[in-house]
Coordinates of C-alpha atoms (C1' of nucleotides) in Angstrom, one line a residue:
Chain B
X1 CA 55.3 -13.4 51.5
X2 CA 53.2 -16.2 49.8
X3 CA 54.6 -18.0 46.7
X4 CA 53.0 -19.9 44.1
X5 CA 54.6 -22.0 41.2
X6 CA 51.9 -20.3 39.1
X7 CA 50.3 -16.5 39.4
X8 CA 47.3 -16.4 41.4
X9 CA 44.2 -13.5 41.1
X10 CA 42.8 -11.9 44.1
X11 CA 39.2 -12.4 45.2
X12 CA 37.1 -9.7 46.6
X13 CA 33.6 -9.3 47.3
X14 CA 31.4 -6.4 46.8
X15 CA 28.2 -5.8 48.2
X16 CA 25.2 -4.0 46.4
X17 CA 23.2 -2.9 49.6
X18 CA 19.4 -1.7 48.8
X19 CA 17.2 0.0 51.1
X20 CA 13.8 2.3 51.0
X21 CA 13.9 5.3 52.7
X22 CA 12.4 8.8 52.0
X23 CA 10.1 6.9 49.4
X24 CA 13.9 6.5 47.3
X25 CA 15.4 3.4 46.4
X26 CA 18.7 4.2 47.7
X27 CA 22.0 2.4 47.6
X28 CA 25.2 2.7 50.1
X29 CA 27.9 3.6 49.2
X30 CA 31.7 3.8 50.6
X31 CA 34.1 6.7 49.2
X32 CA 37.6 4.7 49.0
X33 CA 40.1 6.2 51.1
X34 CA 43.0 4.8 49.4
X35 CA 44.5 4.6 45.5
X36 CA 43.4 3.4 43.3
X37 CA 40.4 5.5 42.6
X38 CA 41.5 7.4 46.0
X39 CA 38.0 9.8 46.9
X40 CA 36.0 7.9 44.5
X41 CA 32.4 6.3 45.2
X42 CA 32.6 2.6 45.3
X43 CA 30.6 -0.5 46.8
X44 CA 31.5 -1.4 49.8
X45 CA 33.4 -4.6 49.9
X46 CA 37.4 -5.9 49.5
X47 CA 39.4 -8.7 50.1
X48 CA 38.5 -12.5 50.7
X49 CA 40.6 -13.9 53.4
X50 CA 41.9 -17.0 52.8
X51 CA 40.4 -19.0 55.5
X52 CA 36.6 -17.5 55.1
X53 CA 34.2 -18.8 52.3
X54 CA 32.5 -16.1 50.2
X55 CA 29.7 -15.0 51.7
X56 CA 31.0 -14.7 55.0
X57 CA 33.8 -12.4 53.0
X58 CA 31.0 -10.6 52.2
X59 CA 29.1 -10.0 55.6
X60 CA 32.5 -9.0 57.0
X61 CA 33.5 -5.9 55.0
X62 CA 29.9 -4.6 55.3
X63 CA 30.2 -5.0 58.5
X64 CA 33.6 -3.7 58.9
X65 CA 32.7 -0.8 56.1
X66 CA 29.6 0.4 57.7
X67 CA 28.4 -1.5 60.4
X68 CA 25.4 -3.1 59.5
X69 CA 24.8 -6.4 60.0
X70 CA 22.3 -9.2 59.5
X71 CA 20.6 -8.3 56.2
X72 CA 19.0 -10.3 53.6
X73 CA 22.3 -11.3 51.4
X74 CA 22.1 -13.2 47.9
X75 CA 24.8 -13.8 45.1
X76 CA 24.6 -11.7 42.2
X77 CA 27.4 -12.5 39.8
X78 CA 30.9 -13.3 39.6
X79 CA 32.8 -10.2 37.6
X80 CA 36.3 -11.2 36.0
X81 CA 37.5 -9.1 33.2
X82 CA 41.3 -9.1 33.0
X83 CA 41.9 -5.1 33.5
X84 CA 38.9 -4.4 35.6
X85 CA 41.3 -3.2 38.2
X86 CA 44.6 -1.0 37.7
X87 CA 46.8 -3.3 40.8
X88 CA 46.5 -6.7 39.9
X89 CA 44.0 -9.7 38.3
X90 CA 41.1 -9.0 40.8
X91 CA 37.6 -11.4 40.5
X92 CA 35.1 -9.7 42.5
X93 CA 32.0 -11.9 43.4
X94 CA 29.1 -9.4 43.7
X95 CA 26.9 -9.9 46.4
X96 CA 23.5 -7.8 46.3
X97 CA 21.7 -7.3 49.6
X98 CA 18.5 -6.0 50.9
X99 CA 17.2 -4.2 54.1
X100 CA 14.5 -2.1 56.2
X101 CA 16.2 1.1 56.6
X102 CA 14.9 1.4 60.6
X103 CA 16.9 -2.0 60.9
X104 CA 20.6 0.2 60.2
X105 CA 22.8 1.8 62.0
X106 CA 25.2 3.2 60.3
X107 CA 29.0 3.3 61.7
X108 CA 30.2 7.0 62.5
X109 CA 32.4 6.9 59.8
X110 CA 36.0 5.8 59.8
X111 CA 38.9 6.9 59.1
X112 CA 38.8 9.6 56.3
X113 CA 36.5 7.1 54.7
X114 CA 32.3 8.3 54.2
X115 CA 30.2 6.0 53.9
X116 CA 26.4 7.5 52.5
X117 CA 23.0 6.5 50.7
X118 CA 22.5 7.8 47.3
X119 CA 19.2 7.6 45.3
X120 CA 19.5 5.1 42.3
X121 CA 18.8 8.2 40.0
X122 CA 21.2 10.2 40.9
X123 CA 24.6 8.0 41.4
X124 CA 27.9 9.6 41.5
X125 CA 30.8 8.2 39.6
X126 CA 31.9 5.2 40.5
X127 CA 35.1 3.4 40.7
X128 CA 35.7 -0.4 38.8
X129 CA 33.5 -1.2 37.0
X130 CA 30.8 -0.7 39.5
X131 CA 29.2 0.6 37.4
X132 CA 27.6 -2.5 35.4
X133 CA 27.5 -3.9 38.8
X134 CA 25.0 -1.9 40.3
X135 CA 22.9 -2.1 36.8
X136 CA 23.3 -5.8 37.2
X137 CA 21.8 -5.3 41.0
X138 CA 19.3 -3.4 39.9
X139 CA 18.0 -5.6 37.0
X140 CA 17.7 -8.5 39.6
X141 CA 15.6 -6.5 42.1
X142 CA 12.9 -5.6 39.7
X143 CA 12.6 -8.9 38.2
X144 CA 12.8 -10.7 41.7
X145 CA 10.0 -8.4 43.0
X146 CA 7.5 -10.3 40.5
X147 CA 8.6 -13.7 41.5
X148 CA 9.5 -13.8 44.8
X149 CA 8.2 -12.5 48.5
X150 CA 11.8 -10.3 48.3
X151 CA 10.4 -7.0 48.8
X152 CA 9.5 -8.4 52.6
X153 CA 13.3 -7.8 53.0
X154 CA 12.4 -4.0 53.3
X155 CA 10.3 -4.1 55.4
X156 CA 10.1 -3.2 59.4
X157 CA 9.0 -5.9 61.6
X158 CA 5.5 -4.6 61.4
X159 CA 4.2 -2.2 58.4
X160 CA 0.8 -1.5 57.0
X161 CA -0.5 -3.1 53.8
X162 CA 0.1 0.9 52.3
X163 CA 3.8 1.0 53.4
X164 CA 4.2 -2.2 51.6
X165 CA 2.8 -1.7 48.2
X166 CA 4.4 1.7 48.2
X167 CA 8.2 -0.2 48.5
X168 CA 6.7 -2.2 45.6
X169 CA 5.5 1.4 43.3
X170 CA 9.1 2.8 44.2
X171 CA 11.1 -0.2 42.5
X172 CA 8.7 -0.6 40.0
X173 CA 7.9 3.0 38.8
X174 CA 4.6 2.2 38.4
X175 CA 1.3 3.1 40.2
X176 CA -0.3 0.3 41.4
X177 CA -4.2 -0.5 42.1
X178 CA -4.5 -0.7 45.9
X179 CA -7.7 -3.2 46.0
X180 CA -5.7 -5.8 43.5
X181 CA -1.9 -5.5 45.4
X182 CA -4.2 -6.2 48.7
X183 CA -5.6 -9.2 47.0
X184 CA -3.0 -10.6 45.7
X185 CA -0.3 -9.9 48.8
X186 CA -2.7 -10.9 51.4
X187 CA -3.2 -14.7 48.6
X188 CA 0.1 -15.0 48.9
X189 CA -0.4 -16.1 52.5
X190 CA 3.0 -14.7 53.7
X191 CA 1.8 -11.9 55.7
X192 CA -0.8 -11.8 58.7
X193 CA -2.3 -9.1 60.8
X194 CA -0.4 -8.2 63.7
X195 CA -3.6 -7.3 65.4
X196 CA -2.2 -4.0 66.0
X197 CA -3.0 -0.5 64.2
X198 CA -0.8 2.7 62.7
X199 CA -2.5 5.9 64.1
X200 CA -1.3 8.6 61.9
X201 CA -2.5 11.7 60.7
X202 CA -6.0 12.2 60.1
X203 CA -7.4 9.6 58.7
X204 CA -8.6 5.7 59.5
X205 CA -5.8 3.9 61.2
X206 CA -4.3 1.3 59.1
X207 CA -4.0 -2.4 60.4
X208 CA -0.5 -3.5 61.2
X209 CA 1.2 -6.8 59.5
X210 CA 4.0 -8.9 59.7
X211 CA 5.9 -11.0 57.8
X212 CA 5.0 -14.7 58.9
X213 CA 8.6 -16.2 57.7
X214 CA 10.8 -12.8 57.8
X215 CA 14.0 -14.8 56.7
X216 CA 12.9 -16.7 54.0
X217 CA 11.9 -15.4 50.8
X218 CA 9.4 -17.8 48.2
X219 CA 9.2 -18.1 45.2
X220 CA 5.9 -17.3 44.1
X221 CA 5.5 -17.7 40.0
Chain D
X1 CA 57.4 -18.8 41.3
X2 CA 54.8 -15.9 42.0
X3 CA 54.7 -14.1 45.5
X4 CA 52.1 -12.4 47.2
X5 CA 52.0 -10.0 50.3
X6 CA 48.9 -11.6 51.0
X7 CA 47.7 -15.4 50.4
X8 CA 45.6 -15.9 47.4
X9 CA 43.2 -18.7 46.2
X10 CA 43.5 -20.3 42.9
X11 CA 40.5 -19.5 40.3
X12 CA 38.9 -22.7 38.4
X13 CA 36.2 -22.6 36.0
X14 CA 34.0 -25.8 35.7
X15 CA 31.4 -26.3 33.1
X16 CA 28.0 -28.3 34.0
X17 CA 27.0 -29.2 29.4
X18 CA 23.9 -30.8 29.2
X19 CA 22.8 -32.6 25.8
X20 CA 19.7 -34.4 25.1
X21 CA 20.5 -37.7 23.0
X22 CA 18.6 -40.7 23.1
X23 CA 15.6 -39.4 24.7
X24 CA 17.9 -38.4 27.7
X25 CA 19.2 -35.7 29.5
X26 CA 22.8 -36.5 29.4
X27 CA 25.6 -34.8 31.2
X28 CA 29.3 -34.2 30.1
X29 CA 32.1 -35.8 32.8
X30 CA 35.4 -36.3 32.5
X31 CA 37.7 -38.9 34.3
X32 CA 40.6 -37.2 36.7
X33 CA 43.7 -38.2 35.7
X34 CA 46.0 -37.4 38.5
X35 CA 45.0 -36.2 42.5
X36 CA 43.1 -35.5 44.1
X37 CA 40.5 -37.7 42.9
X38 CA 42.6 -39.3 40.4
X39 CA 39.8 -41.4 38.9
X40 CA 37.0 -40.1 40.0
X41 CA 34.7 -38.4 37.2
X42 CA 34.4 -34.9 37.6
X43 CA 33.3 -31.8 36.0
X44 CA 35.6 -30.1 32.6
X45 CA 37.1 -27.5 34.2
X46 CA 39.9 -26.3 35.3
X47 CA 42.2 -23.2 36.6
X48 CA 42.1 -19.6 35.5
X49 CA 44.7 -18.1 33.5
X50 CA 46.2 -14.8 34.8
X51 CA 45.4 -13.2 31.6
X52 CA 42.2 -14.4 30.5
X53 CA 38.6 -13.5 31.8
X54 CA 36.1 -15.7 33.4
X55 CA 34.7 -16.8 30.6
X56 CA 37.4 -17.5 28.4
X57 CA 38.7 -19.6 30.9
X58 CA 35.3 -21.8 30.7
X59 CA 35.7 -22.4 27.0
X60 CA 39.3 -22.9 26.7
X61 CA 39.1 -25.9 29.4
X62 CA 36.0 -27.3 27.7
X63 CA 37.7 -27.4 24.6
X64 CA 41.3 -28.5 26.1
X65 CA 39.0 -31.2 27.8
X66 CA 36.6 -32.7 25.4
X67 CA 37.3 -31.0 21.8
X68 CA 33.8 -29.1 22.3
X69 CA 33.5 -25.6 21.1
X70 CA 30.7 -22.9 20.6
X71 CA 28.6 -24.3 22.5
X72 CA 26.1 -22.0 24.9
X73 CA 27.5 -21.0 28.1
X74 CA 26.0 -18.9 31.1
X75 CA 27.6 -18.2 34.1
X76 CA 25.9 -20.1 36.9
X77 CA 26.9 -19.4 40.4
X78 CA 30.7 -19.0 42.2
X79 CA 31.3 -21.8 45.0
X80 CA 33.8 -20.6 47.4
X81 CA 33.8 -23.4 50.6
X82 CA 36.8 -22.8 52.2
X83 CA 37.4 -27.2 52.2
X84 CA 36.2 -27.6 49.0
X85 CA 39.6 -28.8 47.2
X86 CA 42.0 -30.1 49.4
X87 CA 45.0 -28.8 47.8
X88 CA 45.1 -25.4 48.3
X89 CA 42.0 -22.6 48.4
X90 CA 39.9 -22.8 45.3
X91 CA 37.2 -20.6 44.4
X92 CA 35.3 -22.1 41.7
X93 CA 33.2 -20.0 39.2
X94 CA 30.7 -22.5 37.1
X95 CA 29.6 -22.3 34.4
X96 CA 26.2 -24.1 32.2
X97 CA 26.2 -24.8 29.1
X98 CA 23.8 -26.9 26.7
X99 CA 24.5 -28.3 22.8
X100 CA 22.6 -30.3 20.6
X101 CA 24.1 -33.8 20.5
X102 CA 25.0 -33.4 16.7
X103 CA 26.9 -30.3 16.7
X104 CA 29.6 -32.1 19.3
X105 CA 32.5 -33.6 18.0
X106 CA 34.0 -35.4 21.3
X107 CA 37.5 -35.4 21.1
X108 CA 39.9 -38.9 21.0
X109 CA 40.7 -39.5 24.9
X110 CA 43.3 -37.9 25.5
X111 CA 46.3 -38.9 27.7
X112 CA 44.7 -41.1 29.8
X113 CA 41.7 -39.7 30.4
X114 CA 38.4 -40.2 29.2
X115 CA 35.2 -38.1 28.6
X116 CA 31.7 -39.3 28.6
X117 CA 28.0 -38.7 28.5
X118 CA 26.2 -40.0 31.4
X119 CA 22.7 -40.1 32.3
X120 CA 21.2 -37.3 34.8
X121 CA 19.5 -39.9 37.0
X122 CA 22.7 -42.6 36.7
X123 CA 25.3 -40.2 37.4
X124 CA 28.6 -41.5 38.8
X125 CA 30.4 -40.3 42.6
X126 CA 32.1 -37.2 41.5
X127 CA 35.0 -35.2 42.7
X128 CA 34.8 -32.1 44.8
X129 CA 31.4 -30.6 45.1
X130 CA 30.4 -31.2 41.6
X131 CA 27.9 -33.0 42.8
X132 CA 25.8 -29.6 44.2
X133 CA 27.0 -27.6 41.4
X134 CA 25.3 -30.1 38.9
X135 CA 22.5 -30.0 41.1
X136 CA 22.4 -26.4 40.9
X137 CA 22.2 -26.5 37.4
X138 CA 20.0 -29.1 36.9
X139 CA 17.7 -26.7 38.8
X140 CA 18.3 -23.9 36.6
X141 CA 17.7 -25.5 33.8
X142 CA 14.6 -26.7 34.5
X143 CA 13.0 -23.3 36.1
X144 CA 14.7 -21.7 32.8
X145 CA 12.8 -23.8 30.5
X146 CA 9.6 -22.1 31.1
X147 CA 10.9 -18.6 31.1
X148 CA 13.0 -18.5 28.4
X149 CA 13.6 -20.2 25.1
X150 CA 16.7 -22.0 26.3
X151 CA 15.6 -25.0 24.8
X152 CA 16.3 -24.0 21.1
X153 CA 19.8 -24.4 22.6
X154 CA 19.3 -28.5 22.4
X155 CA 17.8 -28.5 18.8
X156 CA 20.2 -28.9 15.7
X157 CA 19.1 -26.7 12.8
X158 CA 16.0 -27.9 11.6
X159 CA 13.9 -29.6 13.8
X160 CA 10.4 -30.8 13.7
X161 CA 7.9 -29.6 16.5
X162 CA 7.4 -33.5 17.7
X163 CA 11.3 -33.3 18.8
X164 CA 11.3 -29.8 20.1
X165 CA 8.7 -31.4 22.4
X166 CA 10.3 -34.4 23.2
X167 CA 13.1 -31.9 24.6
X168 CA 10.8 -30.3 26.5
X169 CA 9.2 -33.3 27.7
X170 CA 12.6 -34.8 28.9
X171 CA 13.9 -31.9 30.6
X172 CA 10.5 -31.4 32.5
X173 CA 9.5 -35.1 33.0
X174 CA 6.3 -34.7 32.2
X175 CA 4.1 -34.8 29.2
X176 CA 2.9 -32.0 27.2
X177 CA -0.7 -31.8 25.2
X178 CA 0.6 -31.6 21.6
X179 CA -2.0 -29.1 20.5
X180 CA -1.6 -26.8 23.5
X181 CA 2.5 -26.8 23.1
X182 CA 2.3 -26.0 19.5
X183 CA 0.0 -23.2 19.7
X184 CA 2.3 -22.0 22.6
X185 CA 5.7 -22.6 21.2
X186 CA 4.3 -20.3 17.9
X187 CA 2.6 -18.0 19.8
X188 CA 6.3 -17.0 20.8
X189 CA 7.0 -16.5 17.0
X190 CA 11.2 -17.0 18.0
X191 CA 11.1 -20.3 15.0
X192 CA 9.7 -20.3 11.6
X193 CA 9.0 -23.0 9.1
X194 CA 11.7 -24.0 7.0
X195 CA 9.8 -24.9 3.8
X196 CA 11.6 -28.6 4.2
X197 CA 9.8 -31.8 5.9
X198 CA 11.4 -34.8 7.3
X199 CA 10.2 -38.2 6.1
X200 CA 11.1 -40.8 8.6
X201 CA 8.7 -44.0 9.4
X202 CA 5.4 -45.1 7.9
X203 CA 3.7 -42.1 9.2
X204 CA 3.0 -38.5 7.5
X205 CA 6.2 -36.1 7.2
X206 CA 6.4 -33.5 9.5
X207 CA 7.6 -29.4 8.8
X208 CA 10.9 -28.9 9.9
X209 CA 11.6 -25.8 11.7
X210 CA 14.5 -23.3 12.4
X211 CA 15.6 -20.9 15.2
X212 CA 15.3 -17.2 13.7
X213 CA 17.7 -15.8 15.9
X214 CA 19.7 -19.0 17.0
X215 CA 22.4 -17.3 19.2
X216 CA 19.6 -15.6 22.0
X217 CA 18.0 -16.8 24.3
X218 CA 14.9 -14.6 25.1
X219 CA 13.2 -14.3 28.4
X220 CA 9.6 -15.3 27.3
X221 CA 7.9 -14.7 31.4
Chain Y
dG1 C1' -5.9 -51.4 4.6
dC2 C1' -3.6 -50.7 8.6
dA3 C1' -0.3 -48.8 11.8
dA4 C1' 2.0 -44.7 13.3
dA5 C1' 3.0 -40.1 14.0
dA6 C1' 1.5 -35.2 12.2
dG7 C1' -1.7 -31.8 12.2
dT8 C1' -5.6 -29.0 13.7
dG9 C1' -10.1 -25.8 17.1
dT10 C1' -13.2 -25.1 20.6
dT11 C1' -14.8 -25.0 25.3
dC12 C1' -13.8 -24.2 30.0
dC13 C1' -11.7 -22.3 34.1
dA14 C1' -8.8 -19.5 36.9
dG15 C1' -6.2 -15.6 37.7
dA16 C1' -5.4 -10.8 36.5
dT17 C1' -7.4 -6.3 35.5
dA18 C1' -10.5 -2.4 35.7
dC19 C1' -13.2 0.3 38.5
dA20 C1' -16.0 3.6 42.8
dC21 C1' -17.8 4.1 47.2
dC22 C1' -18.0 4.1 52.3
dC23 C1' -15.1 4.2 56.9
dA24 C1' -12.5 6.0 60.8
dT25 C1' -9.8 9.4 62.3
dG26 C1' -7.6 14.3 63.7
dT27 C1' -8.2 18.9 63.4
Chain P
dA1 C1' -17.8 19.2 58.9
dC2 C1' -14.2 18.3 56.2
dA3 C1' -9.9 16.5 54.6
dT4 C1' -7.1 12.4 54.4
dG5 C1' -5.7 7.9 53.6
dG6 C1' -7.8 3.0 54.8
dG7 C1' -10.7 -0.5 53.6
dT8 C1' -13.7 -3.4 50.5
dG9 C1' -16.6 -6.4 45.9
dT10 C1' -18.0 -7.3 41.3
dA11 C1' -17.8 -7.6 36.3
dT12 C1' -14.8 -8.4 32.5
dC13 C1' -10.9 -10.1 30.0
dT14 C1' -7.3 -13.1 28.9
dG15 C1' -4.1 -16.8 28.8
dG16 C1' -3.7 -21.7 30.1
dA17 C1' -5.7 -26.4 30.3
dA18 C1' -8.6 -30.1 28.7
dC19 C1' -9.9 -32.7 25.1
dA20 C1' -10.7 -36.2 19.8
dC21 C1' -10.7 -36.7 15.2
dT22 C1' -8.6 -36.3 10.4
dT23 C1' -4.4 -36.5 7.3
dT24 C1' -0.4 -38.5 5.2
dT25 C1' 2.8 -41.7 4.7
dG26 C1' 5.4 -46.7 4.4
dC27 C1' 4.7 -51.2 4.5

DNA sequence: GCAAAAGTGTTCCAGATACACCCATGT
DNA sequence: ACATGGGTGTATCTGGAACACTTTTGC
């Protein structure tokens, strides 16, 4: 037992996770195998121990939730109304984090617990207020993708200038033309040719890039 | 005394408010009055209530602190270091906020502490990490200037262009072509001429100006 | 009449947009 | 030979940057 003189919330993390896969922007998420919201969709994420700092909170229960590791991880927002969860006073910092689907491996699932990707568009019910989390997530993806190199976060270690500008179509929603996205990506002097080619299907084969800094991501204005 | 099953951190919320006031960016500190730090000038702030929400807590202290209410305030980023108070685990949510200098009444010291407006380039030691977080938000506030119209935030209600200027001017450290940032400012059509002038100085009177919608802040890209 | 800030337009440049044809491959 | 996606250049538009003189006032 742990005693204060005065009451004390509990901190969590949560962790939206983004990937591309099946030309979807699709989301993972973790069905909770205990009360409350018992069989419910939710983020994956939980408790802060007391001797870890937030982030590393936040690597942890991904890691412990569904095994994946290492991804592109940024802080969203800090979410603290007073019944946003039925237990106790519970601040969840939301975490919102980014990766190339090839790069996953998803844990056989534990326990009774599933963990799956769902397609933005089509999201189950969630439990919390995970809700407004997600939209939050979501919000701060598109605008980032205009402003910053993030959308390298999706990628594979190599990709072809076509894979790339269709990651930035799918979070957009909008058709993009391919001689001005090849202009400006390749001005952005973040990417160079791998020197390497994508046979596939019949057609030219496309020339191979890679990200020049793959952990960094710019800020490009 | 409160128990837990589990250890829990306390929750503080501090508050980075920015003015501009004699041509200056100045920053709102207050002097600790017990430990740690006893002292030392530090961020308002201070610990969550169990029954109030994030914000709340932000504008309670502020106004427990200094006397200084309805003021703009935006969530900013959640420090969680597992060192960062040496009392006991604090996860610190921060807050910015920005006022025009004449809508602040600053309360009488109370107790013995003391509150005070400091310079941005002259600031003080300060306690904890305040020193990052104010650095933080130094940096927001300075990227948000030319996104948004956050800078209506620093303007009482009439205004004349010259000072909206100055504001900018201060905030960016750098001079502004008059023409070029009045055609811009306009072009954003978010203030409108308020019929009034200001006479002030052997020198032609200048149109005063309001906010049209004085509570939002719009993202201008 | 003079000092001091307010007010006002046009030119220029750079970055974004629109747009269509040839290339290399597999079958 | 043909179907498929890969690769490339130019003309136009638009928003930002540079730049100087006239106006109104108080003293």
């Amino acid at each position: 037992m742990y005693q204060y003189e005065f009451p004390h919330p509990a901190i969590t993390t949560d962790i939206v996770l983004f990937t591309i896969r099946d030309k979807q922007l699709k989301l993972l998420l973790v069905r909770r195998g205990s009360e409350p919201f018992k069989g419910t969709w939710a983020l994956p994420g939980g408790f802060m121990q007391i001797d870890e700092d937030l982030e590393s909170s936040a690597r942890r229960e991904l890691a412990e939730e569904t095994g994946i590791e290492g991804v592109y991880l940024e802080q969203l927002y800090t979410f603290g109304a007073v019944d946003r969860d039925p237990r106790e006073r519970v601040v969840t910092v939301a975490y919102y984090a980014l990766a190339a689907s090839d790069q996953m491996v998803l844990r056989a699932a534990t326990d009774a617990e599933a963990v799956d990707w769902f397609d933005m568009d089509t999201l189950p019910e969630l439990a919390f207020d995970h809700r407004q989390i997600v939209a939050m997530a979501h919000k701060r993806l598109v605008a980032k993708l205009d402003y910053s190199t993030i959308a390298f976060q999706f990628m594979p270690q190599e990709f072809t200038l076509s894979e790339l500008q269709d990651v930035y179509e799918i979070i957009l929603r909008e058709e993009l033309d391919r001689r001005n996205f090849r202009k400006w990506i390749l001005a952005l002097e973040q990417i160079e040719e791998t020197g390497r080619e994508k046979r596939q299907g019949a057609h030219r084969p496309a020339k191979l890039y890679r990200v020049i800094d793959p952990g960094r991501v710019e800020i490009i204005k």
